[in-house]
Short mmCIF file of C-alpha atoms in Angstrom, two decimals:
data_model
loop_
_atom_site.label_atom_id
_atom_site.label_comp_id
_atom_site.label_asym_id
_atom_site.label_seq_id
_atom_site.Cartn_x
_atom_site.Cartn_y
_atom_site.Cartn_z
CA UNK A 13 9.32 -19.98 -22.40
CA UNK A 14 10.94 -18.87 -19.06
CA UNK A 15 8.19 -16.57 -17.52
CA UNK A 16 9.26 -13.17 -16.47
CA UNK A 17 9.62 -12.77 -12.56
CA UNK A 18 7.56 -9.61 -12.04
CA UNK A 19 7.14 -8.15 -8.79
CA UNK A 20 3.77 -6.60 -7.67
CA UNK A 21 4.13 -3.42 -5.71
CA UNK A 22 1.07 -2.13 -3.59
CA UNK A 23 1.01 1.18 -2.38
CA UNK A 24 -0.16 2.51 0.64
CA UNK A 25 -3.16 4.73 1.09
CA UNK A 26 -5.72 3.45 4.13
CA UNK A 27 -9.02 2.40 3.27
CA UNK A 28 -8.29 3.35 -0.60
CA UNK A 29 -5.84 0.10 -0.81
CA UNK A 30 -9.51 -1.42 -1.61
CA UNK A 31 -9.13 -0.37 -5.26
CA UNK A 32 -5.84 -2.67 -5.37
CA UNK A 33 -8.34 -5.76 -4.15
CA UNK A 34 -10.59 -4.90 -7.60
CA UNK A 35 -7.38 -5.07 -9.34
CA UNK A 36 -6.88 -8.41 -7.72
CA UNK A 37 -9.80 -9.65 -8.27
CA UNK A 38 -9.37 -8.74 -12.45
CA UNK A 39 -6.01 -10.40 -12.52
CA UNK A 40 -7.25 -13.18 -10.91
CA UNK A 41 -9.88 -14.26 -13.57
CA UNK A 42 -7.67 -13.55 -16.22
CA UNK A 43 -5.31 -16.27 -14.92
CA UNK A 44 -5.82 -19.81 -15.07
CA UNK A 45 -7.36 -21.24 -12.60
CA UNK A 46 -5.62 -22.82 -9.14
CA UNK A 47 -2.60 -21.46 -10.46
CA UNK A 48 -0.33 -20.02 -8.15
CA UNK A 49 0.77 -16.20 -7.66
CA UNK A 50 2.39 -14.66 -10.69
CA UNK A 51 3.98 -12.93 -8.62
CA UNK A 52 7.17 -14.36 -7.07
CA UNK A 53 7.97 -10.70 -5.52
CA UNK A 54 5.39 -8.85 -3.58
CA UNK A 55 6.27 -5.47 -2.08
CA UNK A 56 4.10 -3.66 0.18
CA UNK A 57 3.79 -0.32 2.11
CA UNK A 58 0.87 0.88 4.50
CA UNK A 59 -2.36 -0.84 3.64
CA UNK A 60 -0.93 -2.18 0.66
CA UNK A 61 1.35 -4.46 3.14
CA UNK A 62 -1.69 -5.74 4.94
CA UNK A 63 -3.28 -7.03 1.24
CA UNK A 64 0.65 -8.32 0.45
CA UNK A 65 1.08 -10.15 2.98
CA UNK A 66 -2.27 -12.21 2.38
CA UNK A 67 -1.06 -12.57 -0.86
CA UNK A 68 2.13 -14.23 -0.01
CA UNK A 69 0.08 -16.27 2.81
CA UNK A 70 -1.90 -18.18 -0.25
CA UNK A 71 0.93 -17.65 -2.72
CA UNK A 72 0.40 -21.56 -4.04
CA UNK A 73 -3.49 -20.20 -4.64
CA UNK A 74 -3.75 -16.84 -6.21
CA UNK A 75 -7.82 -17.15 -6.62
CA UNK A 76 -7.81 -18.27 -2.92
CA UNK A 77 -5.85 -15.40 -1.48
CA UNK A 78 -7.68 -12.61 -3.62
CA UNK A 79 -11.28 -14.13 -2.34
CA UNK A 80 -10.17 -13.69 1.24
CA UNK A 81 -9.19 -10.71 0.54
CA UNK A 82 -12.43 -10.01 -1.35
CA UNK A 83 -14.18 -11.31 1.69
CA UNK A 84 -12.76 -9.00 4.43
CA UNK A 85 -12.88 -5.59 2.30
CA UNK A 86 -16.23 -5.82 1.00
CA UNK A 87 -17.85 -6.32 4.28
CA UNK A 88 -15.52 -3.76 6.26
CA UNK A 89 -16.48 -1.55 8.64
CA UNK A 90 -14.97 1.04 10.21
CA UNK A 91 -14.72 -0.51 13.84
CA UNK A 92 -13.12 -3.73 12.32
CA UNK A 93 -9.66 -0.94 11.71
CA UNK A 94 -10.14 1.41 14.63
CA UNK A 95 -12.32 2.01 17.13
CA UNK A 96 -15.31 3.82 17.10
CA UNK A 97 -17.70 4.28 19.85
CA UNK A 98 -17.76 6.98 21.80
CA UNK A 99 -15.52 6.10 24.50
CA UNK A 100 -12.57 4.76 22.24
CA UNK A 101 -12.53 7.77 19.88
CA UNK A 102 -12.97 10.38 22.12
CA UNK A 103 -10.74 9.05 24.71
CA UNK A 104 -7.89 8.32 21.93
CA UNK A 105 -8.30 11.80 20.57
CA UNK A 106 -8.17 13.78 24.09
CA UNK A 107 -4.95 12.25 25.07
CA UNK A 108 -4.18 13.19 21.24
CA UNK A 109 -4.64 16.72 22.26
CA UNK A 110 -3.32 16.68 25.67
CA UNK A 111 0.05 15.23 24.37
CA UNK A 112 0.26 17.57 21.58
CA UNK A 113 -0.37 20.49 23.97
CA UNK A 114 2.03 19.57 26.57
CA UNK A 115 4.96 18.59 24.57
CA UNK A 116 4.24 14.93 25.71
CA UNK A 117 5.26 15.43 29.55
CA UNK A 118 1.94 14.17 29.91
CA UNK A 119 2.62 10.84 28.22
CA UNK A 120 2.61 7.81 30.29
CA UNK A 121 5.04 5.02 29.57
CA UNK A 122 2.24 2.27 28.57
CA UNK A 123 -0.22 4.84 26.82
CA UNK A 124 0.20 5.05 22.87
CA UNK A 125 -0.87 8.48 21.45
CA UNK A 126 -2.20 8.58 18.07
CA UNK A 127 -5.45 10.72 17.00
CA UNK A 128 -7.68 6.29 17.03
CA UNK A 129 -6.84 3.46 18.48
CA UNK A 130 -6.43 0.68 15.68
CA UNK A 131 -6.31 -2.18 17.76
CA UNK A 132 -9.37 -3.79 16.36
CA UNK A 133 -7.04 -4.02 13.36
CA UNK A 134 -4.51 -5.77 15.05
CA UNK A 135 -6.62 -8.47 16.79
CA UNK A 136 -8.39 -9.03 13.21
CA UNK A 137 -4.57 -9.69 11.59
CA UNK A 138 -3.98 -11.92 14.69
CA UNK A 139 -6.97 -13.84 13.84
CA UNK A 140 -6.68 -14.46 10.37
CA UNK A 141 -2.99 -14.28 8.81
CA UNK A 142 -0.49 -17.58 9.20
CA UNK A 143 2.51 -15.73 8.97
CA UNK A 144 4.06 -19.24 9.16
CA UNK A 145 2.61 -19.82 5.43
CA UNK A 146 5.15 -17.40 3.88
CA UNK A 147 8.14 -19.39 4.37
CA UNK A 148 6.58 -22.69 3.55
CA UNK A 149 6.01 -20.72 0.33
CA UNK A 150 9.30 -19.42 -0.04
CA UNK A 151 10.73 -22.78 0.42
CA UNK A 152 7.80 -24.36 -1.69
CA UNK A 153 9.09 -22.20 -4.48
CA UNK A 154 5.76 -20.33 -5.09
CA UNK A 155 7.13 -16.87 -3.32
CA UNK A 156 10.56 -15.72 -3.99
CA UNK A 157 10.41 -12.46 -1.07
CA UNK A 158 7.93 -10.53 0.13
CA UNK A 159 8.83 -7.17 1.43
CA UNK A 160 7.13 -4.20 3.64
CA UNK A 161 8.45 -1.04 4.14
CA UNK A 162 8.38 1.01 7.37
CA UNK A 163 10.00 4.24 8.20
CA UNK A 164 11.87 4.83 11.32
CA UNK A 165 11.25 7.97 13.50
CA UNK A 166 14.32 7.53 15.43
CA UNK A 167 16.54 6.91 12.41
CA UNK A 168 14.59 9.00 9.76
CA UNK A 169 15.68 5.98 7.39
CA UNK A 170 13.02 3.99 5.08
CA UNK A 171 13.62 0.11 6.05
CA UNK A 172 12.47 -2.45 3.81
CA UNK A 173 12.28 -5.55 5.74
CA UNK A 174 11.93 -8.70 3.60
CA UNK A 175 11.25 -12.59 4.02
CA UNK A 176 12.82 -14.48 0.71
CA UNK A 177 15.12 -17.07 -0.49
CA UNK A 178 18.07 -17.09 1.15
CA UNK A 179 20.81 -16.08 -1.58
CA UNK A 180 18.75 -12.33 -1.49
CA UNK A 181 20.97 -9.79 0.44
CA UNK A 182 20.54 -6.64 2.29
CA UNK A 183 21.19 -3.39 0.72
CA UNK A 184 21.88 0.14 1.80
CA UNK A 185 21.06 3.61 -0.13
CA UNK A 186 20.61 7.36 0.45
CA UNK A 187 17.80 7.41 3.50
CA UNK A 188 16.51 3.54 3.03
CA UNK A 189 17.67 -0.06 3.67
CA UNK A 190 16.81 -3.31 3.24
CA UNK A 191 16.80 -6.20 6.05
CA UNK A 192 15.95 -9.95 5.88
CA UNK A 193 13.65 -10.52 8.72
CA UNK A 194 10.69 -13.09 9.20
CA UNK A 195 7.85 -10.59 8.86
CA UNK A 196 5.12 -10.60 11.88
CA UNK A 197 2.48 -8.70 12.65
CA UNK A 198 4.39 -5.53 13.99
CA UNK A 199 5.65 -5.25 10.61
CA UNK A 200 1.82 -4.39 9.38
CA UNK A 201 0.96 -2.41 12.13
CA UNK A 202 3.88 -0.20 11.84
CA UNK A 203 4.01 0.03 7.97
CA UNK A 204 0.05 0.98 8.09
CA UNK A 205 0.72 3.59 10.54
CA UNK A 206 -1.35 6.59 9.12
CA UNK A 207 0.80 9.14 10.68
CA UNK A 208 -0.60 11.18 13.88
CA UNK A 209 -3.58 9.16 13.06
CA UNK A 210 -2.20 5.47 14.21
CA UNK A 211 0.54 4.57 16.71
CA UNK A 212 3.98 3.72 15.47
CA UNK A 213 5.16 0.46 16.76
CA UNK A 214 8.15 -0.72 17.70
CA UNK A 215 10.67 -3.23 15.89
CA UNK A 216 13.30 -4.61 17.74
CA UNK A 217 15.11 -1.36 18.47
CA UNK A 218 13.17 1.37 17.18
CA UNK A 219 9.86 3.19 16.55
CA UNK A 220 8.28 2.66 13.10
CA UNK A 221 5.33 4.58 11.36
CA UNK A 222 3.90 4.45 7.87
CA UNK A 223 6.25 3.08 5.01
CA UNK A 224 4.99 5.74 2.76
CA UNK A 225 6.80 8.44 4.62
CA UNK A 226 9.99 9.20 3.48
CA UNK A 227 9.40 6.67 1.02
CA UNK A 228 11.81 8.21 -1.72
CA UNK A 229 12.01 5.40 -4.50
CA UNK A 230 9.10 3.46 -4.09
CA UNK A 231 9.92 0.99 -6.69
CA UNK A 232 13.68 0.38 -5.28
CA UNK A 233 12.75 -2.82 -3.27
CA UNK A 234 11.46 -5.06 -5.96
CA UNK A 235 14.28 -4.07 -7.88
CA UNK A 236 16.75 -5.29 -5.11
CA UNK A 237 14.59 -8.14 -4.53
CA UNK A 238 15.44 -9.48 -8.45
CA UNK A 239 12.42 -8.36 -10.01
CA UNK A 240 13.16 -7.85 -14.25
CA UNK A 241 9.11 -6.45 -14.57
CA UNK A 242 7.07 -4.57 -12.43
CA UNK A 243 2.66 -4.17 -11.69
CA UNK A 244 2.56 -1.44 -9.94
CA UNK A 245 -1.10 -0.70 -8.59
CA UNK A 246 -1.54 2.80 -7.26
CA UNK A 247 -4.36 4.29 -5.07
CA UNK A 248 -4.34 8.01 -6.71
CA UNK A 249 -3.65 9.07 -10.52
CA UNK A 250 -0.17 8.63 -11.21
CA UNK A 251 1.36 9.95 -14.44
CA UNK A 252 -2.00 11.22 -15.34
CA UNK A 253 -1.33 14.95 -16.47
CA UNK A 254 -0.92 17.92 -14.03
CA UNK A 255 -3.61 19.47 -12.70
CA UNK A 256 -5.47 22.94 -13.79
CA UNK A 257 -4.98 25.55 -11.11
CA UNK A 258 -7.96 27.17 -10.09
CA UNK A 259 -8.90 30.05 -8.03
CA UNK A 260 -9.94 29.90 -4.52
CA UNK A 261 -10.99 31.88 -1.91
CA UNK A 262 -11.53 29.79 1.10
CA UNK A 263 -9.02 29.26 3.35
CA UNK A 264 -8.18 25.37 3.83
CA UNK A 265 -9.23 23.57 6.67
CA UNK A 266 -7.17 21.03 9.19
CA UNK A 267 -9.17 18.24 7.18
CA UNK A 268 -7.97 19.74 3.84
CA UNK A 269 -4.40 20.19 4.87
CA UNK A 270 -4.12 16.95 6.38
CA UNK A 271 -5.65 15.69 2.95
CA UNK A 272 -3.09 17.59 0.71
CA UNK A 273 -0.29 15.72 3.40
CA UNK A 274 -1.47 12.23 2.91
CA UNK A 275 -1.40 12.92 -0.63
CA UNK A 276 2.03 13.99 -0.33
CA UNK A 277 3.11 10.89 1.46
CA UNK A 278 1.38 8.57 -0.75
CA UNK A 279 1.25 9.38 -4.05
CA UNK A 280 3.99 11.70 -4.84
CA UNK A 281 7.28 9.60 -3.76
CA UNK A 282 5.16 6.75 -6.07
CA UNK A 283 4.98 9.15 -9.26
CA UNK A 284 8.45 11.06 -9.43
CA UNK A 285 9.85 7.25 -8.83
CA UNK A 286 7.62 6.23 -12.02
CA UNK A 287 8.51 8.96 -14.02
CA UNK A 288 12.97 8.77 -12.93
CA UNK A 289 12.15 4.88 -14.07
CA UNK A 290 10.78 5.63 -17.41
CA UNK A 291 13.59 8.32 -18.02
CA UNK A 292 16.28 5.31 -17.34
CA UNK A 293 14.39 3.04 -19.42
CA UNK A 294 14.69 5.90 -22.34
CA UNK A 295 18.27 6.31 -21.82
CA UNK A 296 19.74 2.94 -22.00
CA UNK A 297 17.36 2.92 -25.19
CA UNK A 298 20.42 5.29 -26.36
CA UNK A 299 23.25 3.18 -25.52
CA UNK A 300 24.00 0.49 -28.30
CA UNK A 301 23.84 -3.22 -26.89
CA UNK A 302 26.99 -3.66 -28.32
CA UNK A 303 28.20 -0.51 -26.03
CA UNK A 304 26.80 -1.78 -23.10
CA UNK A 305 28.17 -5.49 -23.27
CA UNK A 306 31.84 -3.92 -23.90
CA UNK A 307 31.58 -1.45 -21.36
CA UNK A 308 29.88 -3.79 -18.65
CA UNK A 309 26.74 -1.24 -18.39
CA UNK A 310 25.33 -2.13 -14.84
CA UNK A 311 22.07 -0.83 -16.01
CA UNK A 312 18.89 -2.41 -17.83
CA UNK A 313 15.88 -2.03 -18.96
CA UNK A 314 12.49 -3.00 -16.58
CA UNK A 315 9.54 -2.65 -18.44
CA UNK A 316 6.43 -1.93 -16.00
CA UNK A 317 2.89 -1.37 -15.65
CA UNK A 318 1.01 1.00 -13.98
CA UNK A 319 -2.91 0.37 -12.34
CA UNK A 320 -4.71 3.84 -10.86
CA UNK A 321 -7.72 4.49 -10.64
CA UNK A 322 -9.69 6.22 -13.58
CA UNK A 323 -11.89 8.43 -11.02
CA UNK A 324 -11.12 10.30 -8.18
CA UNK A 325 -11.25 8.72 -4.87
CA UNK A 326 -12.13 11.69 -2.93
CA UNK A 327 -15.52 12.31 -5.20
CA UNK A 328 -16.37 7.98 -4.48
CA UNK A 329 -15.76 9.29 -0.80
CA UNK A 330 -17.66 12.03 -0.56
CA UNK A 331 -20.29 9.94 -1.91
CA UNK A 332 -20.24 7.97 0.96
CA UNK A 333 -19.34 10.40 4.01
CA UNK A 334 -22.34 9.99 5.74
CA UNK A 335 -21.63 6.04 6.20
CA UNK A 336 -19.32 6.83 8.56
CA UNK A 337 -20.44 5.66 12.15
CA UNK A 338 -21.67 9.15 14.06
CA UNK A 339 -18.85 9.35 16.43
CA UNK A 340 -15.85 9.36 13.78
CA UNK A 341 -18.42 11.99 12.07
CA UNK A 342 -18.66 14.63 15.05
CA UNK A 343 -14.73 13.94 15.41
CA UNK A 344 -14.41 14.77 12.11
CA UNK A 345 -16.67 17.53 11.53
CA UNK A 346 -14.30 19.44 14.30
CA UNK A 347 -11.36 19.70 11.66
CA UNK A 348 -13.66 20.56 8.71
CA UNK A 349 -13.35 16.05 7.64
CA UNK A 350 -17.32 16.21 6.27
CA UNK A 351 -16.78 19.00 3.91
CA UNK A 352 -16.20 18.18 0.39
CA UNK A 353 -12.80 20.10 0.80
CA UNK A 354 -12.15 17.32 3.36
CA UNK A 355 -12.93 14.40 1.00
CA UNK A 356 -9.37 13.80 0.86
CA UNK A 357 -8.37 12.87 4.33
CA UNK A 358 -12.10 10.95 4.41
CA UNK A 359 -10.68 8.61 1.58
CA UNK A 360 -8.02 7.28 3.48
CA UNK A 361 -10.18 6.46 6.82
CA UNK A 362 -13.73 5.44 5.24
CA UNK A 363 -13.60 1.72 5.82
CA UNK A 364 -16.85 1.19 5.11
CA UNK A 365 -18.65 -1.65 3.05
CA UNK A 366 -20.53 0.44 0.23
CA UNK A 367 -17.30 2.70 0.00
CA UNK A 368 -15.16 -0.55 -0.36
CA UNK A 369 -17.49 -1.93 -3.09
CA UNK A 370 -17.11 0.85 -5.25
CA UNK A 371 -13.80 1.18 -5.35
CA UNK A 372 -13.23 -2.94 -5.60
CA UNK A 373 -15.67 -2.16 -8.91
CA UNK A 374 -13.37 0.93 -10.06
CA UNK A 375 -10.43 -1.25 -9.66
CA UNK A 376 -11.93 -4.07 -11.75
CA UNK A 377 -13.45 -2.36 -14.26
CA UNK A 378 -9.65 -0.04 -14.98
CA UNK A 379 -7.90 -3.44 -15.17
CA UNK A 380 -10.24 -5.53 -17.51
CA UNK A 381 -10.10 -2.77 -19.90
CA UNK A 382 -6.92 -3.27 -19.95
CA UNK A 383 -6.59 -7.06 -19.92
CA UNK A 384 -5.04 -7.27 -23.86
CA UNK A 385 -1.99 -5.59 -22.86
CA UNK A 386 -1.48 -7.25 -18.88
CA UNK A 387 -2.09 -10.73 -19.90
CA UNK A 388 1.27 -10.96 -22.38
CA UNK A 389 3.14 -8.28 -19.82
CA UNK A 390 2.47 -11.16 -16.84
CA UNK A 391 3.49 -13.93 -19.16
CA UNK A 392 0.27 -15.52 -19.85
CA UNK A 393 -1.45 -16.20 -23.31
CA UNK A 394 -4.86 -15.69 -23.16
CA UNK A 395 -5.95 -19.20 -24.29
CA UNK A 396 -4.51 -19.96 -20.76
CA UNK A 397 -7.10 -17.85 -18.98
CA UNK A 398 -9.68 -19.27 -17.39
#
């Protein structure tokens, strides 16, 4: 039987993205073993870029690329990302302030202004990823495209840039693109741009920031890319019902409001995508196959899946606040980031080991119990498991 070509979409979402390793490291047992990826498409945004494109690096070796990945997330630290002693932080964050007080007319040429300085993250990417291994995957046959989103602050567009076979072709929609590019380490960078947080980077002609942000159909790219099923894996509880609304009488702090933001940016864009899929999937349901073959019906079915987390992130993070290295704390603690109301905006920037670890065991545990239903959706019997 022809397998299915499913794409794997990872979501952005900082130092949460180290549920979608536990998912990983599920699907990876459940397959047999030494096989390659299962997935020929690989789409990525923010962090989840960073943990595609090692993917697509080991794409003849699924086990292999998930154990690296294992590797670096369950012994991260926060200074591995962005810097945090002292100097670094508080020097990043004054000319933070200064440029956000002055309009920027302070802003020297060569100085990047973001709230840390995430260069530690880019000399660990230099280290370690062969961005030379994705095409001699593509061409090997194992990867069909890999994709990371960015959005453009000059531009306000959402640009997919891909690396695939060579009969794939650019597209162009309402707000967001796709170009074929050989993707590099700026690519990262700028797609895991945690706005005001992170510097944008530049690509070629303009300045890029987190692919999450403006981010309107999260799902679009694999489509393009020839994907007939998607795995999504989320880092907050998509489709999951809406929320009680409850009383209260504190008014929110900076840490809270930039908490409800990054929620915005990653996990809403995700769910109304998710939700406008499964109402297209129920209306060609309607239409008769007989209708659609007469009438040349450009549309079709694509099943999905959908991997979240079965906890809250924010309660695993409070959990863990006071891991955080005593500088990033005090910095922190000035915008209300160690409350519990905070929690939020500390689950996107607590790269720390025991934080990682239980969310690589959330994301584990969610997709084993749910291995009966994945294995026959990725094409695989499970006699063929290892």
């Amino acid at each position: 039987m022809k397998r299915p070509k499913v794409a794997l979409i990872l979501t952005g979402g900082g130092a949460r993205a180290a549920y979608q390793v536990g998912v990983l490291r599920a699907l990876s047992e459940l397959l047999p073993k030494d096989a390659p990826t299962p997935f020929p498409i690989i789409c990525g945004t923010s962090a989840g870029s960073i943990n595609s494109t090692i993917l697509a690096v080991d794409a003849d070796d699924f086990r292999h690329a998930v154990r690296r990945l294992i590797t670096v997330w369950k012994n991260f630290h926060v200074h591995h990302v962005y810097r945090a002693d002292m100097w670094g932080a508080f020097r990043n964050s004054a000319r933070w302030m200064m440029a956000a007080l002055t309009g920027g007319r302070l802003r020297t040429s060569n100085k990047t202004v973001s709230l840390l300085d995430n260069s530690p993250l880019a000399a660990l990417l230099r280290k370690y990823v062969d961005f030379d291994a994705i095409q001699r995957n593509i061409d090997a046959g194992y990867l069909t495209a890999l994709s990371i989103t960015c959005s453009g602050y000059s531009s306000g567009q959402s640009v997919t840039f891909y690396q695939g076979h060579p009969d794939l072709q650019n597209w162009q929609r309402a707000r967001r693109i796709g170009v074929a590019m050989h993707i590099g380490l700026d690519h990262l960078l700028a797609s895991s741009a945690l706005p005001f947080i992170f510097p944008p980077m530049r690509v070629n002609r303009e300045f890029f920031g987190d692919g999450s942000m403006r981010q309107i159909a999260p799902v679009s790219p694999a489509l393009h890319l020839g994907a007939d099923r998607l795995l999504v894996i989320g880092v907050g509880r998509q489709l999951q019902p809406n929320a009680e609304r409850v009383s209260s009488g504190a008014y929110p702090t900076l840490a809270q409001i930039a908490g409800h933001a990054l929620n915005s940016i990653f996990l809403d864009s995700l769910e109304v995508d998710l939700e406008r899929l499964q109402r297209i999937n129920r209306t060609i349901e309607l239409i008769p196959d007989e209708v659609r073959k007469k009438t040349n019906y450009p549309l079709h079915q694509v099943a999905f899946r959908v991997i979240t987390p079965s906890e809250e992130l924010e309660k695993i993070a409070a959990a863990f606040a006071h891991e955080l290295p005593r500088t990033i704390r005090i910095l922190l603690s000035t915008v209300g980031g160690t409350r519990r109301s905070g929690s939020n905006l500390l689950s996107y920037l607590l790269f720390e080991k025991s934080y990682c670890r239980a969310l690589i065991k959330l994301g584990y545990k969610d997709t084993m119990a749910r291995k009966d239903d994945l294995l026959p959706f990725l094409g695989w019997s499970a006699e063929g498991a290892a």
